[in-house]
mmCIF file of C-alpha atoms in Angstrom:
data_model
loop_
_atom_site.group_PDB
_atom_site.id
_atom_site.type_symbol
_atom_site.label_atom_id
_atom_site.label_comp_id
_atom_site.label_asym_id
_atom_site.label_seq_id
_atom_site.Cartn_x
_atom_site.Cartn_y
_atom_site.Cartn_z
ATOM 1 C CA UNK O 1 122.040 194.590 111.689
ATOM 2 C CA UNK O 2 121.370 195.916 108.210
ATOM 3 C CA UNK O 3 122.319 194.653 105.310
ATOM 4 C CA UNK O 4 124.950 195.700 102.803
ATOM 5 C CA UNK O 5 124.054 194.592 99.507
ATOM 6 C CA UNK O 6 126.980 194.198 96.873
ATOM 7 C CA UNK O 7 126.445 193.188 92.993
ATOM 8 C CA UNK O 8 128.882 191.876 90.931
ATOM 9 C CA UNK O 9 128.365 191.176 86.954
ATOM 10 C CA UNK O 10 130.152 188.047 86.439
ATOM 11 C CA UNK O 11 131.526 185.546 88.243
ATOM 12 C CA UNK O 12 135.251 186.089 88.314
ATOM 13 C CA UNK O 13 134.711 189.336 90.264
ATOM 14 C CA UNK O 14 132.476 187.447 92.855
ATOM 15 C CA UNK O 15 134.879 184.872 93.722
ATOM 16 C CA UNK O 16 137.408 187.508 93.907
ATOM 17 C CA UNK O 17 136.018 188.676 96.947
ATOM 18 C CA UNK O 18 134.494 185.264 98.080
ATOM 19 C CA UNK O 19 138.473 184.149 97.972
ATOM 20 C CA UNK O 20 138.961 186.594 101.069
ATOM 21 C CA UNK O 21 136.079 185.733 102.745
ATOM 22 C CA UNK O 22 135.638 182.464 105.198
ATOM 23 C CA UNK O 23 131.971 181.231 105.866
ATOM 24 C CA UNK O 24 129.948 182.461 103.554
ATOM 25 C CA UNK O 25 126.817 180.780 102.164
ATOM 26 C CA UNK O 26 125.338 180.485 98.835
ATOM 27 C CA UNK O 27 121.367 181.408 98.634
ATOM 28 C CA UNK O 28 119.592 181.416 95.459
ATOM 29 C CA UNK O 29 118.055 184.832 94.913
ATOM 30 C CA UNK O 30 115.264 183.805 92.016
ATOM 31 C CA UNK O 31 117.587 183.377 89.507
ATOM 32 C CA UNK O 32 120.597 184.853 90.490
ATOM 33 C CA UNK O 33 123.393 183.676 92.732
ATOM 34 C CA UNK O 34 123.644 184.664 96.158
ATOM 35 C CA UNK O 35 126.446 184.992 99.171
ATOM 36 C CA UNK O 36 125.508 185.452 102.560
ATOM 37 C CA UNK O 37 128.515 186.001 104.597
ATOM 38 C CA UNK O 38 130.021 188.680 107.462
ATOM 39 C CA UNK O 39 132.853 191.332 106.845
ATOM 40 C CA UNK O 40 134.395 193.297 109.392
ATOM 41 C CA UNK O 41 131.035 193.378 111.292
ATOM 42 C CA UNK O 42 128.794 194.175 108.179
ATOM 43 C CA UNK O 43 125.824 191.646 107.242
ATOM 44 C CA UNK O 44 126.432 191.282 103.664
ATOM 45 C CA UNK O 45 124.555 189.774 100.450
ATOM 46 C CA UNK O 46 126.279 189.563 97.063
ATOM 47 C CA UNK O 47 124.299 188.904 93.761
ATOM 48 C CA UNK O 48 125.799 187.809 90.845
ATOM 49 C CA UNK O 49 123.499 189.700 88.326
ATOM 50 C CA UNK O 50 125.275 188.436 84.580
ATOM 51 C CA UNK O 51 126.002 191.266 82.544
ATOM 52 C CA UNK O 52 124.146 193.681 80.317
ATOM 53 C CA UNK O 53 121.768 196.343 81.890
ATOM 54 C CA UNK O 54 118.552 194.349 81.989
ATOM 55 C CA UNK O 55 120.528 191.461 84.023
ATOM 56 C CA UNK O 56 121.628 194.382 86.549
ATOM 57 C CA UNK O 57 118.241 195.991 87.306
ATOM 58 C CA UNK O 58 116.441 193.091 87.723
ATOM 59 C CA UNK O 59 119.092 191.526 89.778
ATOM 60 C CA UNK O 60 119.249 194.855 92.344
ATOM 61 C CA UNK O 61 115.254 195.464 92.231
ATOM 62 C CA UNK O 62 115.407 191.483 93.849
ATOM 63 C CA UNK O 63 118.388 192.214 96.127
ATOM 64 C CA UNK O 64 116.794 195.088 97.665
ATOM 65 C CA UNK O 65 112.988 193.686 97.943
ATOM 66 C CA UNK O 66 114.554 190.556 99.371
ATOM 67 C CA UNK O 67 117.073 191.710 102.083
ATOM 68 C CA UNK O 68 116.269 195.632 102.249
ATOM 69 C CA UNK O 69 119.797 196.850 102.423
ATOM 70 C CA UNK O 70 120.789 199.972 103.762
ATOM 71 C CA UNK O 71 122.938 200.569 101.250
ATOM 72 C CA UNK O 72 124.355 199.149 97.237
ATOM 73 C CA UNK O 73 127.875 198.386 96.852
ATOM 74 C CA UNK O 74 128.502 197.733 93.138
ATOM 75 C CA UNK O 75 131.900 196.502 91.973
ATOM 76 C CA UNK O 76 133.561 194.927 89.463
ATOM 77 C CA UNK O 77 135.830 195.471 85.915
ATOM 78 C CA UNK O 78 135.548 198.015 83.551
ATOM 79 C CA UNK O 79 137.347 199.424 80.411
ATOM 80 C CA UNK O 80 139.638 202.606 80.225
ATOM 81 C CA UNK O 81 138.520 205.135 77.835
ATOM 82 C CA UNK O 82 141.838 206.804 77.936
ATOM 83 C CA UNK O 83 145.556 206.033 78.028
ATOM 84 C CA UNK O 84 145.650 207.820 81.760
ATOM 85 C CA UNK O 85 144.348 204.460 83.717
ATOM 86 C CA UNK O 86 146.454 201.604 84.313
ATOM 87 C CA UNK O 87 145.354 198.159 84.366
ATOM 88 C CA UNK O 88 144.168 197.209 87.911
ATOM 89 C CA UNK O 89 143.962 201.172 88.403
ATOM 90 C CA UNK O 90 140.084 201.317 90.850
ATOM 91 C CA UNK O 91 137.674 203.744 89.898
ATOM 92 C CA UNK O 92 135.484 205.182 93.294
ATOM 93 C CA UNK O 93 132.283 206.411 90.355
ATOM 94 C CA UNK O 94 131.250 209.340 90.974
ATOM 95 C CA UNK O 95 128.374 209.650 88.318
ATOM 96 C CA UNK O 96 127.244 207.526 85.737
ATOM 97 C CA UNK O 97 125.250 207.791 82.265
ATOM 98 C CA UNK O 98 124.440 205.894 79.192
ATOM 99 C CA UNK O 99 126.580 205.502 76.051
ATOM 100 C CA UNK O 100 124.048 206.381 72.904
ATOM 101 C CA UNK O 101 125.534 206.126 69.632
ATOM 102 C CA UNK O 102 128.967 206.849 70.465
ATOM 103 C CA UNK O 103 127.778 210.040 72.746
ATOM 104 C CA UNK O 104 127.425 209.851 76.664
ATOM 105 C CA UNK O 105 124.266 210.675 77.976
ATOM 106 C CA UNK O 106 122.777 212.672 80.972
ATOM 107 C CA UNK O 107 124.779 212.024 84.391
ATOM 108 C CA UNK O 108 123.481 210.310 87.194
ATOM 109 C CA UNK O 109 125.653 210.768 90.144
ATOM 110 C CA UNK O 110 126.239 208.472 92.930
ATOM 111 C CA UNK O 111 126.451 208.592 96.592
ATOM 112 C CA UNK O 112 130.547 209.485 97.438
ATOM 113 C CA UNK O 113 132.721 206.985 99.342
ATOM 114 C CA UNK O 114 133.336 208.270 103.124
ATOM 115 C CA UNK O 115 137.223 209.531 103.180
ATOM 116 C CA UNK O 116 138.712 207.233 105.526
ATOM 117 C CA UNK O 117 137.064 204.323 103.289
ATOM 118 C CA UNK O 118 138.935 205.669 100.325
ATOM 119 C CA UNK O 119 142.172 206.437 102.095
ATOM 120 C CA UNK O 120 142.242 202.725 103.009
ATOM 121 C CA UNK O 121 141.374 201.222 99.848
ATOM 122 C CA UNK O 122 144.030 203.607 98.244
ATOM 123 C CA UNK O 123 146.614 202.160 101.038
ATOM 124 C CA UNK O 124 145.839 198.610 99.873
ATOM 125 C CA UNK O 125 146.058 199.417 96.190
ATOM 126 C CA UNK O 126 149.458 201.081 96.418
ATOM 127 C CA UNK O 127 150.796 197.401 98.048
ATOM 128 C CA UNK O 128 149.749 196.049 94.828
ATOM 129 C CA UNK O 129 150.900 198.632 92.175
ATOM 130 C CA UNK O 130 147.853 200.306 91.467
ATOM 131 C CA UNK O 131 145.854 203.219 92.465
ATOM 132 C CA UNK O 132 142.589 204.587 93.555
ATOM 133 C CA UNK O 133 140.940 207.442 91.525
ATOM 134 C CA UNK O 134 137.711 208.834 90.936
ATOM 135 C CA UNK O 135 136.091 208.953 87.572
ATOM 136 C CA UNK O 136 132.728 208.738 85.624
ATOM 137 C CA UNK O 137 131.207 205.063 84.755
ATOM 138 C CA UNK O 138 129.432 204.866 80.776
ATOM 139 C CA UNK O 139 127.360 202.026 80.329
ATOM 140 C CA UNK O 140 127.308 200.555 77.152
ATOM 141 C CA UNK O 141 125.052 197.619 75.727
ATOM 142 C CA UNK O 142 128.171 196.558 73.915
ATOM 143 C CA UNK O 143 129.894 198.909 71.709
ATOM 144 C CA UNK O 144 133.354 200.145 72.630
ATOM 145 C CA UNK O 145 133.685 203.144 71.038
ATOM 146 C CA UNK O 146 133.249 206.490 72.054
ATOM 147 C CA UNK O 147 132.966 209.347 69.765
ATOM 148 C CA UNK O 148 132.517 212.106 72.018
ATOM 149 C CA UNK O 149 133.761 213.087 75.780
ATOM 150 C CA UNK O 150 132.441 216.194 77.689
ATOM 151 C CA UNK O 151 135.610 217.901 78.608
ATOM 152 C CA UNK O 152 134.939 217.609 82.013
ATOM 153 C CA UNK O 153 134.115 213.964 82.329
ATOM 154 C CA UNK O 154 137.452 212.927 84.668
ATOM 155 C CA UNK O 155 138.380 209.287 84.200
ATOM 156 C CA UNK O 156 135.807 208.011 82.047
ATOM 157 C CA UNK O 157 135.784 203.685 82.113
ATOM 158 C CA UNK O 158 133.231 201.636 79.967
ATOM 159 C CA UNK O 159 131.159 199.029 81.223
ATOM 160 C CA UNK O 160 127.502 197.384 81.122
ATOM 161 C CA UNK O 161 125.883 197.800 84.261
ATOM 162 C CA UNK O 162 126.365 200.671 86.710
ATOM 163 C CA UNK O 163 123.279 202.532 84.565
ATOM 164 C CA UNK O 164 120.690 199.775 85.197
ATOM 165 C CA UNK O 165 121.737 199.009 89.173
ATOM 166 C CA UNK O 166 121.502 203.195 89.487
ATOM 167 C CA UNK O 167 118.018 203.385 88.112
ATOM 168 C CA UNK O 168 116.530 200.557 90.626
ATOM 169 C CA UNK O 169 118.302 202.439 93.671
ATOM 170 C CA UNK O 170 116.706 205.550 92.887
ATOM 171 C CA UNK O 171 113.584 204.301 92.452
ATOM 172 C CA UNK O 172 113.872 202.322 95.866
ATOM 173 C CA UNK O 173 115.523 205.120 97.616
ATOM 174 C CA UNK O 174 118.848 203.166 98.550
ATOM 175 C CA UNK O 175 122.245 205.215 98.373
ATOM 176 C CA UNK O 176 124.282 203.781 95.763
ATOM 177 C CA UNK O 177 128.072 203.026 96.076
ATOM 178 C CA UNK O 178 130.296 202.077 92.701
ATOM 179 C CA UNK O 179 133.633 201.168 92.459
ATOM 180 C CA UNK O 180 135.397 199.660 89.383
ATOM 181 C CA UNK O 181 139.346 198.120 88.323
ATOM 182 C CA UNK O 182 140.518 198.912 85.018
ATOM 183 C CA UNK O 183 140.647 195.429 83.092
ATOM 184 C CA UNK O 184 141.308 196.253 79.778
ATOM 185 C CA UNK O 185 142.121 199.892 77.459
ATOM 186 C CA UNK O 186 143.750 202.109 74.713
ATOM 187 C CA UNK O 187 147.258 200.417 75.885
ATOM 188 C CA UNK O 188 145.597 196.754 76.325
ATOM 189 C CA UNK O 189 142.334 196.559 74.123
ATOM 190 C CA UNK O 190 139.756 194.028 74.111
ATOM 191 C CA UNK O 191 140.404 191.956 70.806
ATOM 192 C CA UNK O 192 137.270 191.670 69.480
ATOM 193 C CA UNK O 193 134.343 193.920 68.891
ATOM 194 C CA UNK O 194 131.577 193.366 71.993
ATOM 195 C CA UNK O 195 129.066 194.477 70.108
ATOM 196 C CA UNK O 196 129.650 192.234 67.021
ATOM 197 C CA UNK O 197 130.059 189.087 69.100
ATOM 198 C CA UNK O 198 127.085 189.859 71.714
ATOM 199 C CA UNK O 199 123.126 190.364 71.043
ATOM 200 C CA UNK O 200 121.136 192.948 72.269
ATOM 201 C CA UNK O 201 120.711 191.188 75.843
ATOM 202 C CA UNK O 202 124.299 191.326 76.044
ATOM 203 C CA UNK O 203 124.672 187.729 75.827
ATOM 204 C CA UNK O 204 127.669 186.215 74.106
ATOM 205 C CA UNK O 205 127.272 184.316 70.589
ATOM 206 C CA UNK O 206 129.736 181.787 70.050
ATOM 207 C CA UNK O 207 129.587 181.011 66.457
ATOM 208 C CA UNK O 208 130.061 185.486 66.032
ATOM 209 C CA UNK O 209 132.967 184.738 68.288
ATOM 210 C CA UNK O 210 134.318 182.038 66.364
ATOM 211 C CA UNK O 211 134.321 183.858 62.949
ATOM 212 C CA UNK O 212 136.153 186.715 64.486
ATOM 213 C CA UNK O 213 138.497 184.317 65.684
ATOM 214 C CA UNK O 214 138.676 182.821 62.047
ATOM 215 C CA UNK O 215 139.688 185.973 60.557
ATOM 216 C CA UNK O 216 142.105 187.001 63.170
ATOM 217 C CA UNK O 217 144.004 183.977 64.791
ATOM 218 C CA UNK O 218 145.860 186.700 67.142
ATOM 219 C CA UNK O 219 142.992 186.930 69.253
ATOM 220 C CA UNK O 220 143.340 183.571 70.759
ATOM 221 C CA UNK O 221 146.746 184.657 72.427
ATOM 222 C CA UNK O 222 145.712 188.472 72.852
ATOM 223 C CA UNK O 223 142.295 186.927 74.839
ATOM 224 C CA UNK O 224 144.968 185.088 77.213
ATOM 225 C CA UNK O 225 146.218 188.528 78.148
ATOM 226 C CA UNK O 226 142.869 189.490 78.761
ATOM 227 C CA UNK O 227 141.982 186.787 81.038
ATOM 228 C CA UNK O 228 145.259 187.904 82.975
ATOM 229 C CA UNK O 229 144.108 191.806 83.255
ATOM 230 C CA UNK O 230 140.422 190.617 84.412
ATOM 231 C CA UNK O 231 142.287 188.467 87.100
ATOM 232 C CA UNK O 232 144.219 191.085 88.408
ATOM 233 C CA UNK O 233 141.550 194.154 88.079
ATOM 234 C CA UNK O 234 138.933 191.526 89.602
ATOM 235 C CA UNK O 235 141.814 191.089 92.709
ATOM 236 C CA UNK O 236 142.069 194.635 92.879
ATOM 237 C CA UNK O 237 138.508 195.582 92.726
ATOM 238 C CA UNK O 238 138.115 193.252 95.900
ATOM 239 C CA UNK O 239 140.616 194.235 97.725
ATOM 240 C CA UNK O 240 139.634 197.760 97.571
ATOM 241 C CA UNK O 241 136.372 197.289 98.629
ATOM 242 C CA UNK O 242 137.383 194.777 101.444
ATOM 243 C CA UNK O 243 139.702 197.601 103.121
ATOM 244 C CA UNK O 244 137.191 200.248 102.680
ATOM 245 C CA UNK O 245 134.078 198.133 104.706
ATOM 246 C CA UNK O 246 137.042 197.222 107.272
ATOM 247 C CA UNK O 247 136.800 201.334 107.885
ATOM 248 C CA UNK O 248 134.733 202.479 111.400
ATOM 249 C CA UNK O 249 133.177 205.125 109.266
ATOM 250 C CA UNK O 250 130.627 202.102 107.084
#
């Protein structure tokens, strides 16, 4: 039985899933965290890479050397670009490409969800208020703002890793899968600038944090709502993917 290999950025949307899962294992994967577990008859290994592109790549070129999967499943939160996405909305990528100075770069499409996987993950969304839609992922190292959207680019949503994980499963020939819940936008913004508060490795400074939070108390009770949104986009995110690997078609 081949293996399914699924990465996740951080560790609320692993244990998402792992919540809905019974009997799983934890492996070390060199650095990384690892899940060994079973789902509706699929062998499957989830990596918890960290976030930031350097995180992802090296955390999928180990997944796939160590378990040769037939296939990457990568899932998770992600920011709305526009006011059309709802948060816990999922996003089925279609391409993705690399935020440069405001400006989206070259796509990179993605392998394309079988139908009957997307009709049930859109079934199991609509019991929970939200929806399934397809859309472009730009990966950022941190900033938030976009400047400029080709007019064709349908459902854009900002995040920090899809770019990296796409690279290594090109270069290892493994079809890529991406599907992403909508945590945080134009209607419910992040309250603080990533890119102020984070270095260029994507990891999070505290005493940046702290200043921001010095010269704008409000963020304290505007990050509780954010912790809410990731909770419910990381529930979302697995229980979209959950109903689509229950489909004959995987």
């Amino acid at each position: 039985m081949k293996t399914i290999g699924l990465i996740a950025a951080i560790p609320q949307e692993s244990e998402a899933l792992l919540r809905c899962i019974t009997g799983w294992k934890r492996i070390a994967l060199g650095s990384f965290r690892g899940y060994r577990f079973e789902l509706a008859g699929h062998s499957c290994l989830l990596i918890t890479s960290g976030m930031g592109v350097r995180r992802a790549s090296a955390a999928t070129r180990i997944l796939v050397e160590t378990s040769a999967p037939r296939i990457l499943i990568s899932f998770g939160i992600a920011g709305a670009v526009e006011s059309d996405l709802q948060i816990g909305d999922v996003i089925t990528i279609k391409s993705v490409c690399q935020l440069v100075q405001g400006v989206p770069g070259p796509l990179l499409p993605l392998s394309s969800w079988p139908e009957a996987a997307q009709e049930a993950a859109a079934q199991a969304l609509s019991q929970r208020g939200a929806r399934l839609l397809t859309g472009t992922a730009i990966t950022t190292s941190g900033p938030q703002i976009v400047e400029y959207l080709p007019g064709k680019m349908l459902h854009p949503i900002l995040e920090m890793e899809t770019a990296g994980i796409a690279q290594v499963a090109a270069e290892k020939g493994v079809p890529l899968l991406s599907l992403r819940a909508i945590s945080d936008g134009p209607c419910a913004p992040i309250p603080f600038d990533l890119g102020k508060i984070m270095d260029e490795d994507a990891n999070l400074q505290v005493g940046r944090l702290l200043k921001a939070i010095a010269r704008n108390p409000k963020i304290v009770f505007q990050s509780s709502r954010l912790v809410r949104n990731t909770r419910i986009a990381s529930d979302n995110a697995a229980a979209a993917l959950i109903a689509a690997l229950s489909q004959a078609d995987f």
